[in-house]
Amino acid sequence: MGSHELTRRSGASAPQAQVRRSPAPPAYEPPAKAAKPERPALHDKAAAPVMVKMPPPAGVRLAQICWVLSLVVGAIAVGYLFVIRQSIDPDIEAIVREVDASRPAETVSTAADIVFWCVFGALVTVLLVQITSLVSFNNRRNNARWWMLGVLLLLAVTVLAARQFVAVGDRGVPLDRLLLIQLGLSGLGLLFSVIPAALRWTRRKHDIRRGSPGSPSAEF
């Protein structure tokens, strides 16, 4: 008899067959995100230079303020001269007539108009050249100060001509004051622009920061 039949007759339970279970697969873990690379230290002297926007020295700012004010005053003077043109025509004609009293009235009037528009055009030209020179100075061009010196000399000659021919009579007094203020502010701006700190600012061309990233302070 087989072993299974003997076991059934004796009443003992048959041994169960052992089942091999494969180990459970490990839980899914998402891959770790790659860490972001650290930013290079700005205080490292070996690091590449960084271009920054630094405030200009005080001398540069004062020069810019003086030149801008000079432009504003000059524009006011030009506008005022155009407004008072009709009222100062007799005074200009009187000055022309003093040169040669034998000239007819029509010739004197034409000469007075020529004098007026020559002075007016010179003042407008000074303003345009001064604006160009100011832009050149703000862009740190080396020859900007020479342009400003030329503008100052041209303005001085124009002011002398204006005081002689168009800034006459009661209406010419405010024009004379405005032109003198314009000339003074332009000269003051040129003086501020030749301060050593302003010269170094122009020579640098660009602001470059090295080492510690501490806040830059303006120099005078």
Coordinates of N, CA and C in Angstrom, one line a residue:
M1 N 0.8 -1.2 0.0 CA 0.0 0.0 0.0 C 0.9 1.2 0.0
G2 N 0.3 2.2 -0.6 CA 1.1 3.5 -0.6 C 1.1 4.2 0.7
S3 N 2.0 5.1 0.8 CA 2.1 5.9 2.1 C 0.9 6.8 2.2
H4 N 0.3 7.2 1.1 CA -0.9 8.1 1.3 C -2.1 7.3 1.8
E5 N -2.3 6.0 1.4 CA -3.4 5.2 1.9 C -3.2 4.9 3.4
L6 N -2.0 4.6 3.8 CA -1.7 4.3 5.2 C -2.0 5.5 6.1
T7 N -1.6 6.6 5.6 CA -1.9 7.8 6.3 C -3.3 8.1 6.4
R8 N -4.1 7.9 5.4 CA -5.5 8.1 5.4 C -6.2 7.2 6.4
R9 N -5.8 5.9 6.5 CA -6.4 4.9 7.4 C -6.0 5.3 8.8
S10 N -4.8 5.7 9.1 CA -4.4 6.0 10.5 C -5.0 7.3 11.0
G11 N -5.6 8.1 10.1 CA -6.3 9.3 10.5 C -5.3 10.5 10.6
A12 N -4.1 10.3 10.3 CA -3.1 11.5 10.4 C -3.2 12.3 9.1
S13 N -3.0 13.5 9.3 CA -3.1 14.4 8.1 C -1.9 14.4 7.3
A14 N -2.1 14.4 6.0 CA -0.9 14.3 5.1 C -0.1 15.6 5.2
P15 N 1.2 15.5 5.1 CA 2.0 16.7 5.2 C 1.8 17.6 3.9
Q16 N 1.7 18.8 4.1 CA 1.5 19.8 3.0 C 2.8 20.1 2.3
A17 N 2.7 20.2 1.0 CA 3.9 20.5 0.2 C 4.4 21.9 0.4
Q18 N 5.6 22.1 0.6 CA 6.2 23.5 0.8 C 6.3 24.3 -0.5
V19 N 5.7 25.5 -0.4 CA 5.7 26.4 -1.6 C 6.7 27.5 -1.4
R20 N 7.6 27.6 -2.3 CA 8.6 28.6 -2.3 C 8.1 30.0 -2.8
R21 N 8.2 31.0 -2.0 CA 7.7 32.3 -2.4 C 8.9 33.2 -2.7
S22 N 8.8 33.8 -3.9 CA 9.9 34.8 -4.3 C 9.8 36.0 -3.4
P23 N 11.0 36.6 -3.1 CA 11.0 37.8 -2.2 C 10.3 38.9 -2.9
A24 N 9.5 39.7 -2.1 CA 8.8 40.9 -2.7 C 9.8 41.9 -3.3
P25 N 9.4 42.5 -4.4 CA 10.3 43.5 -5.0 C 10.4 44.8 -4.1
P26 N 11.6 45.4 -4.1 CA 11.7 46.6 -3.2 C 10.8 47.7 -3.7
A27 N 10.4 48.5 -2.7 CA 9.5 49.7 -3.0 C 10.2 50.6 -3.9
Y28 N 9.3 51.3 -4.8 CA 9.9 52.2 -5.9 C 10.2 53.5 -5.2
E29 N 11.4 53.9 -5.4 CA 11.9 55.2 -4.9 C 12.3 56.1 -6.1
P30 N 11.7 57.3 -6.2 CA 12.0 58.1 -7.3 C 13.5 58.6 -7.3
P31 N 14.1 58.7 -8.4 CA 15.5 59.1 -8.4 C 15.7 60.5 -7.8
A32 N 16.7 60.6 -7.0 CA 17.0 61.9 -6.4 C 17.4 63.0 -7.4
K33 N 16.8 64.2 -7.2 CA 17.1 65.3 -8.1 C 18.5 65.7 -7.9
A34 N 19.1 66.1 -9.1 CA 20.5 66.5 -9.0 C 20.6 67.9 -8.3
A35 N 21.5 68.0 -7.4 CA 21.6 69.3 -6.7 C 22.2 70.4 -7.6
K36 N 21.6 71.6 -7.4 CA 22.0 72.7 -8.3 C 23.5 73.1 -7.9
P37 N 24.2 73.4 -8.9 CA 25.6 73.8 -8.6 C 25.7 75.1 -7.9
E38 N 26.6 75.2 -6.9 CA 26.7 76.4 -6.1 C 27.2 77.5 -7.0
R39 N 26.7 78.7 -6.6 CA 27.2 79.9 -7.3 C 28.6 80.2 -6.9
P40 N 29.4 80.7 -7.9 CA 30.8 81.0 -7.5 C 30.8 82.2 -6.5
A41 N 31.7 82.1 -5.6 CA 31.8 83.2 -4.6 C 32.3 84.5 -5.3
L42 N 31.6 85.6 -5.0 CA 32.0 86.8 -5.6 C 33.2 87.4 -5.0
H43 N 33.6 87.0 -3.8 CA 34.7 87.5 -3.1 C 36.0 86.9 -3.5
D44 N 36.0 85.9 -4.4 CA 37.2 85.2 -4.9 C 37.9 86.1 -5.8
K45 N 39.2 86.3 -5.4 CA 40.0 87.2 -6.2 C 40.3 86.7 -7.6
A46 N 40.3 85.3 -7.7 CA 40.6 84.7 -9.0 C 39.4 84.7 -9.9
A47 N 38.2 85.1 -9.4 CA 37.0 85.0 -10.2 C 37.0 86.1 -11.3
A48 N 36.2 85.9 -12.3 CA 36.2 86.8 -13.5 C 35.6 88.2 -13.0
P49 N 36.1 89.3 -13.5 CA 35.6 90.6 -13.1 C 34.1 90.7 -13.6
V50 N 33.3 91.5 -12.8 CA 31.9 91.7 -13.1 C 31.7 93.2 -13.4
M51 N 31.0 93.5 -14.5 CA 30.7 94.9 -14.8 C 29.4 95.3 -14.0
V52 N 29.5 96.4 -13.3 CA 28.4 96.8 -12.4 C 28.1 98.3 -12.7
K53 N 27.0 98.7 -12.2 CA 26.6 100.1 -12.4 C 26.8 100.9 -11.1
M54 N 27.9 101.6 -11.1 CA 28.3 102.3 -9.8 C 27.9 103.8 -10.0
P55 N 27.6 104.4 -8.9 CA 27.3 105.9 -8.9 C 28.5 106.7 -9.3
P56 N 28.4 107.7 -10.1 CA 29.6 108.5 -10.5 C 30.1 109.3 -9.3
P57 N 31.3 109.7 -9.3 CA 31.8 110.5 -8.2 C 31.1 111.9 -8.1
A58 N 31.2 112.5 -7.0 CA 30.5 113.7 -6.7 C 30.9 114.8 -7.7
G59 N 32.2 114.8 -8.1 CA 32.6 115.8 -9.1 C 31.9 115.7 -10.4
V60 N 31.7 114.5 -10.8 CA 31.0 114.2 -12.1 C 29.6 114.6 -12.0
R61 N 28.9 114.3 -10.9 CA 27.5 114.7 -10.8 C 27.3 116.2 -10.7
L62 N 28.2 116.9 -10.0 CA 28.1 118.3 -10.0 C 28.4 119.0 -11.4
A63 N 29.3 118.4 -12.1 CA 29.5 118.9 -13.5 C 28.3 118.7 -14.3
Q64 N 27.7 117.5 -14.2 CA 26.5 117.3 -15.0 C 25.3 118.2 -14.6
I65 N 25.2 118.5 -13.3 CA 24.1 119.4 -12.9 C 24.4 120.8 -13.4
C66 N 25.6 121.3 -13.3 CA 25.9 122.6 -13.8 C 25.7 122.7 -15.3
W67 N 26.0 121.7 -16.1 CA 25.8 121.8 -17.5 C 24.4 121.7 -17.9
V68 N 23.6 120.9 -17.2 CA 22.2 120.8 -17.5 C 21.5 122.1 -17.1
L69 N 21.9 122.7 -16.0 CA 21.3 124.0 -15.6 C 21.7 125.1 -16.7
S70 N 22.9 125.0 -17.2 CA 23.4 125.9 -18.2 C 22.5 125.8 -19.5
L71 N 22.2 124.6 -19.8 CA 21.4 124.3 -21.0 C 20.0 124.9 -20.8
V72 N 19.4 124.7 -19.6 CA 18.1 125.3 -19.3 C 18.1 126.8 -19.4
V73 N 19.1 127.4 -18.7 CA 19.1 128.9 -18.7 C 19.4 129.4 -20.2
G74 N 20.2 128.7 -20.9 CA 20.4 129.1 -22.3 C 19.2 129.0 -23.2
A75 N 18.4 127.9 -23.0 CA 17.2 127.8 -23.7 C 16.2 128.9 -23.4
I76 N 16.1 129.3 -22.1 CA 15.3 130.4 -21.7 C 15.7 131.7 -22.3
A77 N 17.0 131.9 -22.4 CA 17.6 133.1 -23.0 C 17.2 133.2 -24.5
V78 N 17.4 132.0 -25.2 CA 17.0 132.0 -26.6 C 15.5 132.3 -26.8
G79 N 14.7 131.7 -26.0 CA 13.3 131.9 -26.1 C 12.9 133.4 -25.8
Y80 N 13.5 133.9 -24.8 CA 13.3 135.3 -24.4 C 13.7 136.3 -25.5
L81 N 14.9 136.0 -26.1 CA 15.4 136.8 -27.2 C 14.4 136.8 -28.4
F82 N 13.9 135.7 -28.7 CA 12.9 135.6 -29.8 C 11.7 136.4 -29.5
V83 N 11.2 136.4 -28.3 CA 10.0 137.1 -27.9 C 10.2 138.6 -28.0
I84 N 11.3 139.1 -27.6 CA 11.5 140.6 -27.5 C 12.1 141.1 -28.8
R85 N 12.1 140.3 -29.9 CA 12.7 140.8 -31.1 C 12.2 142.1 -31.6
Q86 N 10.8 142.2 -31.7 CA 10.2 143.4 -32.3 C 10.5 144.6 -31.4
S87 N 10.6 144.4 -30.1 CA 10.8 145.6 -29.2 C 12.2 146.1 -29.2
I88 N 13.2 145.2 -29.6 CA 14.6 145.7 -29.6 C 15.1 146.0 -31.0
D89 N 14.2 145.9 -32.0 CA 14.7 146.2 -33.3 C 15.1 147.7 -33.4
P90 N 14.3 148.7 -32.9 CA 14.8 150.1 -33.0 C 16.1 150.3 -32.3
D91 N 16.4 149.6 -31.2 CA 17.7 149.8 -30.5 C 18.9 149.2 -31.4
I92 N 18.6 148.0 -32.0 CA 19.6 147.5 -32.9 C 19.8 148.4 -34.1
E93 N 18.8 148.9 -34.7 CA 18.9 149.8 -35.8 C 19.7 151.1 -35.4
A94 N 19.5 151.6 -34.2 CA 20.3 152.7 -33.7 C 21.8 152.4 -33.7
I95 N 22.1 151.2 -33.2 CA 23.5 150.8 -33.2 C 24.1 150.7 -34.6
V96 N 23.3 150.2 -35.5 CA 23.8 150.1 -36.9 C 24.0 151.4 -37.5
R97 N 23.1 152.3 -37.2 CA 23.1 153.7 -37.8 C 24.3 154.5 -37.3
E98 N 24.8 154.1 -36.1 CA 25.9 154.8 -35.5 C 27.2 154.5 -36.3
V99 N 27.2 153.3 -37.0 CA 28.4 152.9 -37.8 C 28.4 153.8 -39.0
D100 N 27.3 153.9 -39.7 CA 27.2 154.7 -40.9 C 25.8 155.4 -41.0
A101 N 25.8 156.7 -40.7 CA 24.5 157.3 -40.6 C 24.0 157.7 -42.0
S102 N 24.8 157.5 -43.1 CA 24.4 157.9 -44.4 C 23.6 156.8 -45.1
R103 N 23.5 155.6 -44.5 CA 22.8 154.5 -45.1 C 21.3 154.8 -45.1
P104 N 20.5 154.4 -46.1 CA 19.1 154.5 -46.1 C 18.4 153.6 -45.0
A105 N 17.2 154.0 -44.7 CA 16.5 153.3 -43.6 C 16.3 151.8 -43.9
E106 N 16.0 151.5 -45.2 CA 15.8 150.1 -45.5 C 17.1 149.3 -45.3
T107 N 18.2 149.8 -45.7 CA 19.5 149.1 -45.5 C 19.8 148.9 -44.0
V108 N 19.5 149.9 -43.2 CA 19.7 149.8 -41.8 C 18.9 148.7 -41.2
S109 N 17.6 148.7 -41.6 CA 16.7 147.7 -41.1 C 17.2 146.3 -41.5
T110 N 17.6 146.1 -42.7 CA 18.1 144.8 -43.2 C 19.4 144.4 -42.4
A111 N 20.3 145.4 -42.2 CA 21.5 145.1 -41.4 C 21.1 144.7 -39.9
A112 N 20.1 145.4 -39.4 CA 19.7 145.0 -38.0 C 19.1 143.6 -37.9
D113 N 18.4 143.2 -39.0 CA 17.9 141.9 -39.0 C 19.0 140.8 -39.1
I114 N 20.0 141.2 -39.9 CA 21.1 140.2 -40.1 C 21.9 140.1 -38.7
V115 N 22.1 141.2 -38.0 CA 22.8 141.1 -36.7 C 22.0 140.3 -35.8
F116 N 20.7 140.5 -35.7 CA 19.8 139.8 -34.8 C 19.9 138.3 -35.0
W117 N 19.7 137.9 -36.3 CA 19.7 136.4 -36.6 C 21.0 135.8 -36.5
C118 N 22.1 136.5 -36.7 CA 23.4 136.0 -36.5 C 23.7 135.6 -35.0
V119 N 23.3 136.6 -34.1 CA 23.5 136.3 -32.7 C 22.5 135.2 -32.2
F120 N 21.3 135.2 -32.7 CA 20.3 134.2 -32.4 C 20.8 132.8 -32.8
G121 N 21.3 132.7 -34.0 CA 21.8 131.4 -34.5 C 23.0 131.0 -33.8
A122 N 23.9 131.9 -33.4 CA 25.1 131.5 -32.6 C 24.6 130.9 -31.2
L123 N 23.6 131.5 -30.6 CA 23.2 131.0 -29.3 C 22.6 129.6 -29.4
V124 N 21.8 129.4 -30.5 CA 21.2 128.1 -30.7 C 22.3 127.1 -31.0
T125 N 23.3 127.5 -31.8 CA 24.4 126.5 -32.1 C 25.2 126.2 -30.8
V126 N 25.4 127.1 -29.9 CA 26.0 126.8 -28.7 C 25.2 125.8 -27.9
L127 N 23.9 125.9 -27.9 CA 23.1 124.9 -27.1 C 23.2 123.5 -27.7
L128 N 23.2 123.4 -29.1 CA 23.3 122.1 -29.7 C 24.6 121.5 -29.5
V129 N 25.7 122.2 -29.6 CA 27.0 121.7 -29.3 C 27.2 121.3 -27.9
Q130 N 26.6 122.1 -27.0 CA 26.7 121.8 -25.5 C 25.9 120.5 -25.2
I131 N 24.8 120.3 -25.8 CA 24.1 119.0 -25.6 C 24.9 117.8 -26.1
T132 N 25.5 118.0 -27.3 CA 26.4 116.9 -27.8 C 27.6 116.6 -26.9
S133 N 28.2 117.7 -26.4 CA 29.3 117.5 -25.5 C 28.9 116.9 -24.2
L134 N 27.7 117.2 -23.7 CA 27.3 116.6 -22.4 C 27.0 115.1 -22.6
V135 N 26.4 114.7 -23.7 CA 26.2 113.3 -24.0 C 27.6 112.6 -24.1
S136 N 28.5 113.2 -24.8 CA 29.9 112.6 -24.9 C 30.5 112.5 -23.5
F137 N 30.4 113.4 -22.7 CA 30.9 113.3 -21.3 C 30.3 112.2 -20.5
N138 N 29.0 112.1 -20.6 CA 28.3 111.0 -19.9 C 28.7 109.6 -20.4
N139 N 29.1 109.5 -21.6 CA 29.6 108.3 -22.2 C 31.1 108.1 -22.0
R140 N 31.7 108.9 -21.2 CA 33.1 108.8 -20.8 C 34.1 108.9 -22.0
R141 N 33.8 109.8 -22.9 CA 34.7 110.0 -24.0 C 35.8 110.9 -23.6
N142 N 37.0 110.6 -24.0 CA 38.2 111.3 -23.5 C 38.2 112.8 -24.0
N143 N 37.7 113.0 -25.2 CA 37.7 114.4 -25.7 C 36.6 115.3 -25.3
A144 N 35.7 114.8 -24.4 CA 34.5 115.5 -24.0 C 34.9 116.9 -23.4
R145 N 35.9 116.9 -22.6 CA 36.3 118.1 -21.9 C 36.8 119.2 -22.9
W146 N 37.5 118.7 -23.9 CA 38.0 119.7 -24.9 C 36.8 120.3 -25.7
W147 N 35.8 119.5 -25.9 CA 34.5 120.0 -26.5 C 33.9 121.0 -25.6
M148 N 33.9 120.7 -24.3 CA 33.3 121.7 -23.4 C 34.0 123.0 -23.3
L149 N 35.4 122.8 -23.4 CA 36.2 124.0 -23.4 C 35.9 124.9 -24.6
G150 N 35.8 124.2 -25.8 CA 35.4 124.9 -27.0 C 34.1 125.6 -26.9
V151 N 33.1 124.9 -26.3 CA 31.8 125.4 -26.1 C 31.8 126.7 -25.2
L152 N 32.7 126.6 -24.2 CA 32.8 127.7 -23.3 C 33.3 128.9 -24.0
L153 N 34.4 128.7 -24.8 CA 35.0 129.9 -25.5 C 34.0 130.4 -26.5
L154 N 33.3 129.6 -27.3 CA 32.3 130.0 -28.2 C 31.1 130.8 -27.5
L155 N 30.7 130.3 -26.4 CA 29.7 130.9 -25.6 C 30.1 132.3 -25.1
A156 N 31.4 132.4 -24.7 CA 31.9 133.7 -24.2 C 31.9 134.7 -25.4
V157 N 32.3 134.3 -26.5 CA 32.3 135.2 -27.7 C 30.9 135.6 -28.0
T158 N 30.0 134.7 -28.0 CA 28.6 134.9 -28.3 C 27.9 135.9 -27.3
V159 N 28.3 135.7 -26.0 CA 27.7 136.6 -25.0 C 28.2 138.0 -25.2
L160 N 29.5 138.1 -25.5 CA 30.0 139.5 -25.8 C 29.3 140.1 -27.0
A161 N 29.1 139.4 -28.0 CA 28.3 139.9 -29.2 C 26.9 140.3 -28.8
A162 N 26.3 139.4 -28.1 CA 24.9 139.7 -27.7 C 24.8 140.9 -26.8
R163 N 25.7 141.1 -25.9 CA 25.7 142.3 -25.0 C 25.9 143.5 -25.8
Q164 N 26.6 143.4 -26.9 CA 27.0 144.6 -27.7 C 25.8 145.0 -28.6
F165 N 25.1 144.0 -29.2 CA 24.1 144.3 -30.2 C 22.7 144.0 -29.9
V166 N 22.4 143.0 -29.1 CA 21.0 142.6 -28.9 C 20.5 142.8 -27.5
A167 N 21.4 142.6 -26.5 CA 21.0 142.8 -25.1 C 21.1 144.3 -24.8
V168 N 20.2 145.1 -25.4 CA 20.2 146.5 -25.2 C 18.9 147.0 -24.8
G169 N 18.8 148.2 -24.2 CA 17.6 148.7 -23.8 C 17.1 148.0 -22.5
D170 N 15.9 148.4 -22.1 CA 15.3 147.8 -20.9 C 15.0 146.4 -21.0
R171 N 14.5 146.0 -22.2 CA 14.2 144.6 -22.5 C 15.5 143.7 -22.5
G172 N 16.6 144.3 -22.8 CA 17.9 143.5 -22.9 C 18.5 143.2 -21.6
V173 N 18.1 143.9 -20.5 CA 18.7 143.6 -19.2 C 18.5 142.1 -18.7
P174 N 17.3 141.6 -18.8 CA 17.1 140.2 -18.4 C 17.9 139.2 -19.3
L175 N 18.0 139.5 -20.6 CA 18.7 138.7 -21.5 C 20.2 138.7 -21.1
D176 N 20.7 139.8 -20.7 CA 22.1 139.9 -20.3 C 22.4 139.1 -19.1
R177 N 21.5 139.1 -18.1 CA 21.7 138.3 -16.9 C 21.6 136.8 -17.2
L178 N 20.7 136.5 -18.0 CA 20.5 135.0 -18.4 C 21.8 134.5 -19.1
L179 N 22.3 135.3 -20.0 CA 23.5 134.8 -20.7 C 24.7 134.7 -19.8
L180 N 24.9 135.7 -18.8 CA 26.0 135.6 -17.9 C 25.8 134.4 -17.0
I181 N 24.6 134.1 -16.6 CA 24.4 132.9 -15.7 C 24.7 131.6 -16.5
Q182 N 24.3 131.6 -17.8 CA 24.6 130.4 -18.6 C 26.1 130.2 -18.8
L183 N 26.8 131.3 -19.0 CA 28.3 131.2 -19.1 C 28.9 130.8 -17.8
G184 N 28.5 131.3 -16.7 CA 29.1 130.9 -15.4 C 28.8 129.5 -15.1
L185 N 27.6 129.0 -15.3 CA 27.3 127.6 -15.0 C 28.2 126.6 -15.9
S186 N 28.3 127.0 -17.2 CA 29.1 126.2 -18.1 C 30.6 126.1 -17.6
G187 N 31.1 127.3 -17.2 CA 32.5 127.3 -16.7 C 32.6 126.5 -15.4
L188 N 31.7 126.6 -14.5 CA 31.7 125.8 -13.3 C 31.6 124.3 -13.5
G189 N 30.8 123.9 -14.5 CA 30.8 122.5 -14.8 C 32.1 122.0 -15.4
L190 N 32.8 122.8 -16.2 CA 34.1 122.4 -16.7 C 35.1 122.3 -15.6
L191 N 35.0 123.1 -14.6 CA 35.9 123.0 -13.4 C 35.7 121.7 -12.6
F192 N 34.4 121.4 -12.4 CA 34.1 120.2 -11.7 C 34.6 118.9 -12.5
S193 N 34.5 119.0 -13.8 CA 34.9 117.8 -14.6 C 36.3 117.5 -14.6
V194 N 37.2 118.4 -14.2 CA 38.6 118.2 -14.2 C 39.1 117.8 -12.8
I195 N 38.2 117.6 -11.8 CA 38.7 117.1 -10.5 C 39.3 115.7 -10.7
P196 N 40.3 115.3 -10.0 CA 41.0 114.0 -10.2 C 40.0 112.8 -10.2
A197 N 39.1 112.8 -9.3 CA 38.1 111.7 -9.2 C 37.3 111.6 -10.5
A198 N 36.9 112.8 -11.1 CA 36.2 112.8 -12.3 C 37.1 112.3 -13.5
L199 N 38.3 112.7 -13.5 CA 39.2 112.2 -14.5 C 39.4 110.7 -14.5
R200 N 39.5 110.2 -13.2 CA 39.7 108.7 -13.1 C 38.4 108.0 -13.6
W201 N 37.3 108.6 -13.3 CA 36.0 108.0 -13.7 C 35.9 107.9 -15.3
T202 N 36.4 109.0 -16.0 CA 36.4 108.9 -17.4 C 37.4 107.9 -17.9
R203 N 38.6 107.8 -17.3 CA 39.6 106.9 -17.7 C 39.2 105.5 -17.6
R204 N 38.4 105.1 -16.6 CA 38.0 103.7 -16.4 C 37.1 103.2 -17.5
K205 N 36.3 104.0 -18.1 CA 35.4 103.6 -19.2 C 34.2 102.8 -18.7
H206 N 34.5 101.7 -17.9 CA 33.5 100.8 -17.4 C 33.8 100.6 -15.9
D207 N 32.7 100.4 -15.1 CA 32.9 100.1 -13.7 C 32.9 98.6 -13.5
I208 N 34.1 98.1 -13.0 CA 34.3 96.6 -12.8 C 34.5 96.4 -11.3
R209 N 33.8 95.3 -10.8 CA 33.9 95.0 -9.4 C 34.7 93.7 -9.3
R210 N 35.7 93.7 -8.3 CA 36.5 92.6 -8.0 C 36.4 92.4 -6.5
G211 N 36.6 91.1 -6.1 CA 36.7 90.9 -4.6 C 35.3 90.9 -4.0
S212 N 35.3 91.4 -2.8 CA 34.0 91.4 -2.0 C 32.9 92.2 -2.6
P213 N 31.7 91.7 -2.6 CA 30.6 92.4 -3.3 C 30.0 93.5 -2.4
G214 N 30.7 94.1 -1.6 CA 30.2 95.2 -0.7 C 29.7 96.3 -1.5
S215 N 28.8 97.1 -1.0 CA 28.2 98.2 -1.8 C 29.2 99.2 -2.1
P216 N 29.4 99.6 -3.3 CA 30.4 100.6 -3.7 C 29.9 102.0 -3.2
S217 N 30.9 102.8 -2.9 CA 30.6 104.1 -2.4 C 31.2 105.1 -3.4
A218 N 30.5 106.2 -3.7 CA 31.0 107.2 -4.6 C 32.2 107.9 -4.0
E219 N 33.1 108.3 -4.9 CA 34.3 109.1 -4.5 C 34.1 110.5 -5.0
F220 N 34.8 111.4 -4.4 CA 34.7 112.8 -4.8 C 35.8 113.1 -5.8

